[in-house]
XYZ file of C-alpha atoms in Angstrom:
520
model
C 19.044 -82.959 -117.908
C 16.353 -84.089 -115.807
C 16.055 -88.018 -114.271
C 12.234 -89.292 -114.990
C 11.011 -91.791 -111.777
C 8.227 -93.101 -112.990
C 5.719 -95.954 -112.513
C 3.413 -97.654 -115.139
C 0.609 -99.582 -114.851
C -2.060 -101.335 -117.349
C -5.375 -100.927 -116.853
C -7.943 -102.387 -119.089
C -10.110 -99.901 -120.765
C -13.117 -101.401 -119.485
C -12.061 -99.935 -116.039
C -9.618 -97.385 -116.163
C -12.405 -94.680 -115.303
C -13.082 -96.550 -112.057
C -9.530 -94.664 -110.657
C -10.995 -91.344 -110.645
C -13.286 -92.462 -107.635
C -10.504 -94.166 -105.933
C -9.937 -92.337 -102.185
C -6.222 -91.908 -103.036
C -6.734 -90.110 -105.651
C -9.652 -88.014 -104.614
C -7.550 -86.632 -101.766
C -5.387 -85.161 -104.239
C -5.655 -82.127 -106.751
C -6.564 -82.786 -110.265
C -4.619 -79.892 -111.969
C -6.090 -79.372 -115.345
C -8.740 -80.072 -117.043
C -7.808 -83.115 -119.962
C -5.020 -82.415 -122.028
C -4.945 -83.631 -125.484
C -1.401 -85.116 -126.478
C -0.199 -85.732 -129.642
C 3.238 -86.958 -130.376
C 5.460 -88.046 -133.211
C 8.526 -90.183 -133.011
C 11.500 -89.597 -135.274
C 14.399 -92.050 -136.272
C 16.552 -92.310 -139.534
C 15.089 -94.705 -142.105
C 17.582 -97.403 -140.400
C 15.616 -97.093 -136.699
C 19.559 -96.136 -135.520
C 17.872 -94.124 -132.367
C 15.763 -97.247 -131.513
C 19.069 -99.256 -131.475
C 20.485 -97.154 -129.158
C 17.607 -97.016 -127.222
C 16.552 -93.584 -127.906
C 13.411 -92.240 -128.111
C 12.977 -89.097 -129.789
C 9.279 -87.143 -130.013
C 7.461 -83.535 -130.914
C 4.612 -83.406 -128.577
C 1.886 -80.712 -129.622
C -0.704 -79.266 -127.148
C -3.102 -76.545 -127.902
C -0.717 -73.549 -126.613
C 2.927 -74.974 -127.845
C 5.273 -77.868 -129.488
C 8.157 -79.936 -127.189
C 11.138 -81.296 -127.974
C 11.761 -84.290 -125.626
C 14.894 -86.684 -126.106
C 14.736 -89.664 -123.679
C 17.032 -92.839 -123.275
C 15.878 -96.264 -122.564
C 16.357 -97.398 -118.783
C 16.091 -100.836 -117.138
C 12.563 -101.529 -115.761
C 11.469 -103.596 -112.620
C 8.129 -103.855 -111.670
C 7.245 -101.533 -114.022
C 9.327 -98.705 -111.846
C 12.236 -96.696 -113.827
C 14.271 -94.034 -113.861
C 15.342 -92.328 -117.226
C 17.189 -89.326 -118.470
C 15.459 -86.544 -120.385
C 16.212 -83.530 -122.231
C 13.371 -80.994 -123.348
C 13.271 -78.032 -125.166
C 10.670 -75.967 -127.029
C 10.222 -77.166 -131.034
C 10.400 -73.909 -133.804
C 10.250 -76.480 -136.381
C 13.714 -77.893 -136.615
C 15.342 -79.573 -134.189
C 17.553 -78.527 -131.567
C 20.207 -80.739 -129.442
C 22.070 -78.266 -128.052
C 20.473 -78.665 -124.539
C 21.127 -82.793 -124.542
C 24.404 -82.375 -121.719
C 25.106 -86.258 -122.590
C 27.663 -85.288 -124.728
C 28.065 -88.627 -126.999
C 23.948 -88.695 -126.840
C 24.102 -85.299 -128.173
C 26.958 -85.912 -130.783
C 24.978 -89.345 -132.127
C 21.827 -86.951 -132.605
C 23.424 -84.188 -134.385
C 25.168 -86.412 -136.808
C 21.547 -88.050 -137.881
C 20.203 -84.871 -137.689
C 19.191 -84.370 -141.548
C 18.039 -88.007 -142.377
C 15.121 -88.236 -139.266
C 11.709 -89.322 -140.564
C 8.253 -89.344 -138.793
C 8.004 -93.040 -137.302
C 4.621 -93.507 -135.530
C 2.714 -91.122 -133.850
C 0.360 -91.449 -130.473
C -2.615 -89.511 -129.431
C -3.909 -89.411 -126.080
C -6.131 -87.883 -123.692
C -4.457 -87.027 -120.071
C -5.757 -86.804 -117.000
C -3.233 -85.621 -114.524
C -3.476 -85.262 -110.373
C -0.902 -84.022 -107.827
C -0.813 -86.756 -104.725
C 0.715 -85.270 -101.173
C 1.426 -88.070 -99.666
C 2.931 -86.697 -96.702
C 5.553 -83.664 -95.961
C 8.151 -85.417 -97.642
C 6.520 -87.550 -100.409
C 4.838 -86.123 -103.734
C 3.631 -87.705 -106.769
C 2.096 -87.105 -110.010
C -0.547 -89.171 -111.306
C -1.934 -89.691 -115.114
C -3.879 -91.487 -116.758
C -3.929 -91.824 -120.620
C -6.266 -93.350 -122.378
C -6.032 -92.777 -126.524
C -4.076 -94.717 -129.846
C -0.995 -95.558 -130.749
C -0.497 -95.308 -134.812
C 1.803 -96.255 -137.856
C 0.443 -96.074 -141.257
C -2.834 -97.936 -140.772
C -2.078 -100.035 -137.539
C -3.694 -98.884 -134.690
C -3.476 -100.071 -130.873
C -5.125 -98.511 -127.574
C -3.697 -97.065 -124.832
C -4.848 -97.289 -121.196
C -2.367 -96.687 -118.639
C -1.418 -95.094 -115.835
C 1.682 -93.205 -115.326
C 3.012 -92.717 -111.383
C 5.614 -90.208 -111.565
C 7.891 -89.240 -108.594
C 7.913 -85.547 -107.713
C 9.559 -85.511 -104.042
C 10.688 -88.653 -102.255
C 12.109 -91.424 -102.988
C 11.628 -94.570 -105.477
C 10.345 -96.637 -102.899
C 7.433 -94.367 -102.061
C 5.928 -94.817 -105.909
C 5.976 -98.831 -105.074
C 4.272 -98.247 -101.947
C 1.803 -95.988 -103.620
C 1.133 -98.312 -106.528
C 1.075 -101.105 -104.009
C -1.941 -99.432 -102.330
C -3.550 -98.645 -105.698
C -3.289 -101.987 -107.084
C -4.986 -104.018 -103.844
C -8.640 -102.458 -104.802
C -7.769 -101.482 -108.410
C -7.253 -103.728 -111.693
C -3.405 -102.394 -111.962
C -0.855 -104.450 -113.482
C 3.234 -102.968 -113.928
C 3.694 -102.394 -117.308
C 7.114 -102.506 -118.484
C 7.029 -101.427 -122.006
C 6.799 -97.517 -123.025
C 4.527 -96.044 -125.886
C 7.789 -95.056 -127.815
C 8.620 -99.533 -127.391
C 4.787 -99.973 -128.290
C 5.171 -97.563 -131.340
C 8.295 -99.154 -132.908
C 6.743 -102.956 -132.681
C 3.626 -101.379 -134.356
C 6.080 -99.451 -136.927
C 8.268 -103.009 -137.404
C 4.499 -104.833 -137.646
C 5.549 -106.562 -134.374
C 3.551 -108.775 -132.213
C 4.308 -109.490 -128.323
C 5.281 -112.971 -127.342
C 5.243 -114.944 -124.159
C 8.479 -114.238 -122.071
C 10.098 -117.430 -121.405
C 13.444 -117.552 -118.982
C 16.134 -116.405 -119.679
C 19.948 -117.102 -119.304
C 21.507 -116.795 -115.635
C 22.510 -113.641 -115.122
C 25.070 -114.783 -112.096
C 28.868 -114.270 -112.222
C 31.100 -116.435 -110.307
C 32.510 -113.097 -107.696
C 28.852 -112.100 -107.045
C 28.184 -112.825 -103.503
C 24.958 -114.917 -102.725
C 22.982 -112.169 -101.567
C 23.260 -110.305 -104.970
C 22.746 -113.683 -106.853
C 19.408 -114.224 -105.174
C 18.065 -110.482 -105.772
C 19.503 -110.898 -109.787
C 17.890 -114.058 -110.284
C 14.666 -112.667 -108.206
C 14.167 -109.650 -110.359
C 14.443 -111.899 -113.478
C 12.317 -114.346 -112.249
C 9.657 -111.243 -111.422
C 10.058 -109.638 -114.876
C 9.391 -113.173 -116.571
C 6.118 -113.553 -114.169
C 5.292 -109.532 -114.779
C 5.253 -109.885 -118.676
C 3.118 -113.060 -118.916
C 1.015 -111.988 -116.242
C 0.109 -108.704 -118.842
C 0.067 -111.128 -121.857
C -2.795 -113.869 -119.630
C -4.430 -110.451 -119.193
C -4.725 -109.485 -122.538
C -4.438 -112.114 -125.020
C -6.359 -115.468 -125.754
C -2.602 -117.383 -126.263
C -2.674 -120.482 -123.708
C 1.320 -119.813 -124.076
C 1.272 -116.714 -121.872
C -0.870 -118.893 -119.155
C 1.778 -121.478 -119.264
C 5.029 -119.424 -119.557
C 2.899 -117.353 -116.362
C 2.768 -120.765 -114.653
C 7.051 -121.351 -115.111
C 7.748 -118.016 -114.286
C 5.977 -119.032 -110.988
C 7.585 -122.197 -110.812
C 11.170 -121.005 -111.354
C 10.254 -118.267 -107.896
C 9.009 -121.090 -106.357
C 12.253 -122.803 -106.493
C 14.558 -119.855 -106.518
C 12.997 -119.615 -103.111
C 13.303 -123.068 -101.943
C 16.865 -123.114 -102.896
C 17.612 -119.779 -100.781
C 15.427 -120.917 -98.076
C 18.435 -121.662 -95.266
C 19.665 -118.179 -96.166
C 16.028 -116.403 -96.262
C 14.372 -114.551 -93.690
C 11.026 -117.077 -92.288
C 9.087 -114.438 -92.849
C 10.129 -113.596 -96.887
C 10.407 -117.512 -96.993
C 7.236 -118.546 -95.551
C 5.067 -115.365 -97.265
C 6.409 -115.975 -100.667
C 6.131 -119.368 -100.523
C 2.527 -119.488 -100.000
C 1.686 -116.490 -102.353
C 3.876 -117.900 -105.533
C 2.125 -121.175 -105.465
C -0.915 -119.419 -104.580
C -1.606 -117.134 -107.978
C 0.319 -120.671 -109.951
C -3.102 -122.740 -108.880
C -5.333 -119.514 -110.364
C -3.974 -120.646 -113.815
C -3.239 -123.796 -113.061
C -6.467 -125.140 -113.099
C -7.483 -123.331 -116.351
C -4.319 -125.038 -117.960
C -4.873 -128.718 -116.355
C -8.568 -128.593 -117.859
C -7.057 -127.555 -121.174
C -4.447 -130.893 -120.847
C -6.945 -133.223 -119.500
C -9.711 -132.045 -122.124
C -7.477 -132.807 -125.177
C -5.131 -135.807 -123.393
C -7.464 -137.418 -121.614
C -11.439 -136.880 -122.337
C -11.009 -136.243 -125.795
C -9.459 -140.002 -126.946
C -12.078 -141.645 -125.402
C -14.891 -139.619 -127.305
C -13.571 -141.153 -130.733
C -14.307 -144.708 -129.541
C -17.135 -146.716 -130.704
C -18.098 -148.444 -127.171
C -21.518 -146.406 -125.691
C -20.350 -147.457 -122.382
C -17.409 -145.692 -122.597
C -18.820 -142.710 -124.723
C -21.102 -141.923 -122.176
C -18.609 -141.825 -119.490
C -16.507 -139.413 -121.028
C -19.767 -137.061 -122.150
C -20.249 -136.863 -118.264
C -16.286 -136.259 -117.533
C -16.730 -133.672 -120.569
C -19.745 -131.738 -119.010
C -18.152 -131.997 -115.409
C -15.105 -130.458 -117.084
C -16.704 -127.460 -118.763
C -17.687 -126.748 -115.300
C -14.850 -126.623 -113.784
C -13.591 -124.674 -116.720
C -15.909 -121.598 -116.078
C -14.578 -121.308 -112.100
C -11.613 -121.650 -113.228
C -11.952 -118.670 -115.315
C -13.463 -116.647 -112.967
C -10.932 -116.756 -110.701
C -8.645 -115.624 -113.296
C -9.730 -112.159 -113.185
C -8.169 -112.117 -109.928
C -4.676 -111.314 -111.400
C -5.868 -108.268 -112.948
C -5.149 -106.905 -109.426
C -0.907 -106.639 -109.864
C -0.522 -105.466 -106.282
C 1.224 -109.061 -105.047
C 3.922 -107.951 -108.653
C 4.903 -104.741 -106.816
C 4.812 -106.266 -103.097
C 7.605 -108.413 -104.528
C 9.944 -106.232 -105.685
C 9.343 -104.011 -102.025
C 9.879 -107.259 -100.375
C 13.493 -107.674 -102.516
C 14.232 -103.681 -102.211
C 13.812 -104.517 -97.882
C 15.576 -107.537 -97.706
C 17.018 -108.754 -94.949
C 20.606 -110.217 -96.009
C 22.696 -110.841 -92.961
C 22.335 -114.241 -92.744
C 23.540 -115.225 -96.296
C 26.450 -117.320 -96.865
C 29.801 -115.685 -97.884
C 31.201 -118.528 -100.033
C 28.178 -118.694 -103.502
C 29.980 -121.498 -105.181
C 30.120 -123.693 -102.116
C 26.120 -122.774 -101.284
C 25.222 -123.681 -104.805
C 26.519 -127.130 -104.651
C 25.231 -127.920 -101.632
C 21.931 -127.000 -102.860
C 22.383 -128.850 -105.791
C 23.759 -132.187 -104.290
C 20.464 -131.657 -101.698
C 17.759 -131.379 -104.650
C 19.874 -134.705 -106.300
C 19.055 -136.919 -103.358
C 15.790 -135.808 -102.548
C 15.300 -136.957 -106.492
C 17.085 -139.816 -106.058
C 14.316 -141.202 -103.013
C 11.455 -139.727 -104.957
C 12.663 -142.008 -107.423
C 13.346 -144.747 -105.486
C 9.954 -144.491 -103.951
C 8.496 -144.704 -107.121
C 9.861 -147.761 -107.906
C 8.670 -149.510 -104.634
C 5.319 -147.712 -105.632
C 4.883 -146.653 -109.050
C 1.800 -144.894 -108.435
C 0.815 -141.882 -110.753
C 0.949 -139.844 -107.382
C 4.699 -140.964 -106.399
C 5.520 -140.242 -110.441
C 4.549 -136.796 -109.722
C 5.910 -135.933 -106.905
C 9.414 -137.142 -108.280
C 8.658 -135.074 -111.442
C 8.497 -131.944 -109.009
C 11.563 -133.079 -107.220
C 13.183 -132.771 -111.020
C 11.770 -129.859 -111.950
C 13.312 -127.820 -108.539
C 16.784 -129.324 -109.465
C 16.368 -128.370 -113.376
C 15.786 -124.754 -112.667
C 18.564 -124.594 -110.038
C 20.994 -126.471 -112.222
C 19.890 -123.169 -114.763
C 20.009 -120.670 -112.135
C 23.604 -121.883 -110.974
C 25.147 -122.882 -114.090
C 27.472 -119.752 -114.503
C 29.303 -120.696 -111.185
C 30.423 -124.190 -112.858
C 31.286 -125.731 -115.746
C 28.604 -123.559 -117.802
C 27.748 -126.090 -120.956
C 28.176 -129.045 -118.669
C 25.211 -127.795 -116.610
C 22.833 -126.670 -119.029
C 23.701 -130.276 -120.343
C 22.774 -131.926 -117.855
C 19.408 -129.503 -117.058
C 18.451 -130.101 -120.694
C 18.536 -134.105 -119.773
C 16.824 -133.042 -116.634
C 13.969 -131.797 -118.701
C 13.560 -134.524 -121.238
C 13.124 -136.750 -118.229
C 10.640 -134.118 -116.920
C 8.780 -134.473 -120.376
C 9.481 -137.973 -120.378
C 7.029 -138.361 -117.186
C 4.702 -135.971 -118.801
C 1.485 -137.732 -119.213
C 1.916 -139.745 -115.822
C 1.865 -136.342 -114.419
C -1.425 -135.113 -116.647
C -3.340 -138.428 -115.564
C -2.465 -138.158 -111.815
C -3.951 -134.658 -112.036
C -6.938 -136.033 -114.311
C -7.512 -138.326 -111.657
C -7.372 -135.805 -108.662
C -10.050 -134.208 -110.742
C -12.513 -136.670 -111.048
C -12.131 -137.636 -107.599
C -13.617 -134.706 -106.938
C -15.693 -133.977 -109.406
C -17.548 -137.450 -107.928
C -17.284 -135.911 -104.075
C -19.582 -133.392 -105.662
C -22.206 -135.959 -107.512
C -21.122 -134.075 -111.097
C -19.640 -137.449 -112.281
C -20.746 -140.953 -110.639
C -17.893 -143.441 -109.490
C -18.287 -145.360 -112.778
C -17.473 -142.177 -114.566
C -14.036 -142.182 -112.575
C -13.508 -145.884 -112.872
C -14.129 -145.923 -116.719
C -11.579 -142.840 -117.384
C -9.144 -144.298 -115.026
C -9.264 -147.933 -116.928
C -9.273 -146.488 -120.014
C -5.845 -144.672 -119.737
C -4.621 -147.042 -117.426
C -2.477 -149.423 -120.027
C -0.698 -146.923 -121.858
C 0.073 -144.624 -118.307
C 1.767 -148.270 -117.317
C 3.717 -148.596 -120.568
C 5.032 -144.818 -120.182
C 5.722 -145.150 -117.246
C 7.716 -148.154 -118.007
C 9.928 -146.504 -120.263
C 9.977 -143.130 -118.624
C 11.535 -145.309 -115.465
C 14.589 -146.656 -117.408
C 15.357 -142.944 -118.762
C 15.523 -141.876 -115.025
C 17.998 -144.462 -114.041
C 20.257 -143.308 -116.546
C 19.637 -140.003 -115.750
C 19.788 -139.755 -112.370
C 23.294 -141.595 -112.367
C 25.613 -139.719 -114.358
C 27.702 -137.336 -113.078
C 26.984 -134.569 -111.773
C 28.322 -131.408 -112.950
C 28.310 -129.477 -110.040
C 30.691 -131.879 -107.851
C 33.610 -130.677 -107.030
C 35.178 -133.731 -106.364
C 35.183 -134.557 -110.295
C 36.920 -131.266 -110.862
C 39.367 -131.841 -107.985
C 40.197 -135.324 -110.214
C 40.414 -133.782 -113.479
C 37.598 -135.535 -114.745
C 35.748 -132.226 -116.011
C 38.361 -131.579 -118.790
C 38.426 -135.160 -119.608
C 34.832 -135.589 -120.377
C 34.962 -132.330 -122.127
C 37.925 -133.525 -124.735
C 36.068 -136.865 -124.934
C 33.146 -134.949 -126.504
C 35.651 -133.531 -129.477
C 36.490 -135.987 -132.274
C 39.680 -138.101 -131.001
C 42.083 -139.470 -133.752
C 44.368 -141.927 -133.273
C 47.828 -140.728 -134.102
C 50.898 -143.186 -134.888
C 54.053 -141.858 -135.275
């Protein structure tokens, strides 16, 4: 058996030839000339390989077949390690060689009911990298089709594979590559791509997923588990922005960056300054690329849009102007979006978590949680009360913000309490969030226009008239949104201790269940 290491990246096919020239790879040795690849995937009628994860192909080349057996393997950044058996192909198949003895047993008994799945076709480039004394890599690109019956979809990737060193070095290779080249980790392997394209499949924004913590993981582990989720959310809708025209990848892209955001807030007493401080600044950094593509989007349709139906000229002209100023604004926006085709920051990330510096963590998770927790509570609590000595759309959103870092870490931490009880009270959490929701998309609407007039694209009237115009119903929902944060914001909360210490958990829990009175 031999253990694949292997990086992969996506690169558009617009500019995968571009890595050729790249000084990296020009100081290596291209090997070959192009090979031409062309692979078929087996599984039983019932896809029982792809439920165990195994991937099973015949790869022809002009001078012989292969046999290749490979099992699935967790991904981060893009970076894995699998297992891999391959033998030479007669024309029946041969799983002798597979050493995994249950792998090979699970094989053999499907032997006589495999079927051709999908098949891909590729051309591949391949270059030997000698990094140093110590450190070797291979590089490929492939660029061809994946097929099944008569779906077809490209592929255009490049493969880093590990041939002396260790993992590490492929990061800081890719690293390198990705700063000057459009390189973004790619989690997902042709034989993944085939079966979706078999099963008529289409990929779907990534949204978060459930806490991965345990309640005897120690808080250094906890931050790196919840750090490598939050990456793989923010890796997969980064791909997805890239590649498709849903606004759903830009805004699950935006939470993923959000949820890091707070995941590092949270840890910040236990962080190194310099993680803390870098990734701080970065995170909300590639956020405001999208950002402003997605705030144009909300204030187009929520804001600019309403007053075009209205019958006033006044009022139609004004938002005509705010309209124009906004298509502006639009095309930056856009522009700078092709910035994230660059992955590099991706893959500095998961270095950063592979070097991290963990001797100042606490010991004692549970304890650190809630004292995070009860922190984020008041520091909602004043935004709140600050909003009510000033409801201004600016002190709305800045307690909205103060919600949305104490939703996430109620999610993040809710395996270390009362489980349902948190996600509870983080589902409330976020109908208050959504409850605030257009305060928040007219203080940014506003922010907008102030500066679309600082530039002369709008006049001050412009501003004025959009402002007056949503100003009524921003006070009435703001109104209402204020009497669903009191109630809110005073219940219990389920990461006190105190309530547990008093039994009161377990007797909020039974008075959930259906009580009947009972006379004997």
């Amino acid at each position: 058996m031999a253990t694949e290491i292997e990086l992969k990246l996506y690169c558009s096919p617009d500019e995968i030839a571009r890595l050729e020239t790249h000084p990296l790879i020009t100081a290596g040795v291209e090997t070959k000339t192009a090979k031409r690849l062309d692979n078929t995937y087996y599984d039983t009628p019932d896809l029982a390989l792809h439920q165990e994860r195994i991937a099973l192909r015949v790869r022809a080349t002009a001078t012989e077949q292969l046999q290749t057996v490979k099992c699935a393997a967790d991904s981060i950044a893009g970076l894995s390690a699998r297992p891999e058996w391959e033998t030479t192909y007669s024309g029946a198949f041969d799983f002798s060689g597979v050493d995994a003895r249950k792998v090979r047993a699970f094989l053999k008994q499907r032997q006589s009911s495999l079927v051709p799945v999908f098949t891909t076709s590729f051309e591949r480039r391949t270059w030997r990298i000698d990094v140093s004394k110590n450190i070797a890599l291979w590089v490929m690109v492939d660029t061809g089709t994946i097929s099944s019956g008569d779906r077809i979809v490209p592929i255009s990737e490049v493969e880093l594979e590990l041939a002396q060193g260790n993992p590490e070095d492929l990061l800081d290779f890719a690293i390198a590559l990705a700063t000057h080249l459009p390189l973004v980790p790619h989690d997902v392997s042709k034989a993944e791509r085939g079966y979706q394209l078999f099963l008529n499949q289409t990929n779907s924004p990534q949204k978060a997923s459930p806490s991965p913590l345990g309640i005897k993981q120690n808080s250094a582990d906890a931050f790196r588990l919840l750090a490598y989720q939050g990456m793989q959310m923010w890796q997969a809708n980064l791909l997805g922005t890239l590649t498709s025209q849903g606004q759903e990848y830009v805004h699950q892209f935006r939470v993923s960056l959000r949820r890091l955001n707070s995941l590092i807030k949270v840890f910040k007493p236990a962080l190194a300054r310099r993680f803390q401080s870098q990734w701080t600044t970065r995170v909300k950094e590639l956020s405001q690329i999208t950002g402003d593509v997605r705030d144009l989007d909300v204030m187009r349709s929520g804001i600019v849009e309403p007053m075009l139906q209205s019958d006033d000229p006044e009022i139609l002209s004004h938002a005509k102007a705010a309209l124009a100023a906004l298509e502006n604004a639009k095309h930056v926006a856009l522009e700078q979006v092709q910035q994230l085709h660059y992955g590099g920051p991706v893959l500095l990330f998961a270095r950063d978590l592979h070097d991290l510096d963990t001797d100042d963590f606490p010991k004692n998770m549970p304890r650190f949680a809630e004292k995070q927790l009860a922190g984020l509570h008041r520091n909602a609590v004043k935004r709140l009360t600050k909003t009510l000595k000033a409801p201004t759309p600016e002190q709305a959103h800045r307690f909205r913000i103060a919600l949305k870092h104490l939703r996430y870490t109620c999610e993040f931490f809710a395996p270390l309490f009362d489980q349902a009880e948190m996600l509870e009270y983080a589902k409330a959490i976020a109908s208050l969030q959504d409850a605030f929701g257009f305060i928040n998309d007219f203080h940014v609407a506003l922010s907008s226009l102030h500066e679309w007039e600082e530039q002369e694209e709008i006049s001050k009237e412009t501003r004025e008239c959009v402002a007056a115009w949503h100003s009524p119903h921003a006070q009435k929902v703001l109104s209402d949104a204020l009497q669903i944060a009191e109630s809110v914001m005073s219940r219990c909360q389920p990461w006190c201790t105190e309530c547990e210490r008093r039994g009161m958990s377990s007797i909020r829990r039974r008075m959930q269940d259906d009580i009947k009175f009972n006379v004997e």
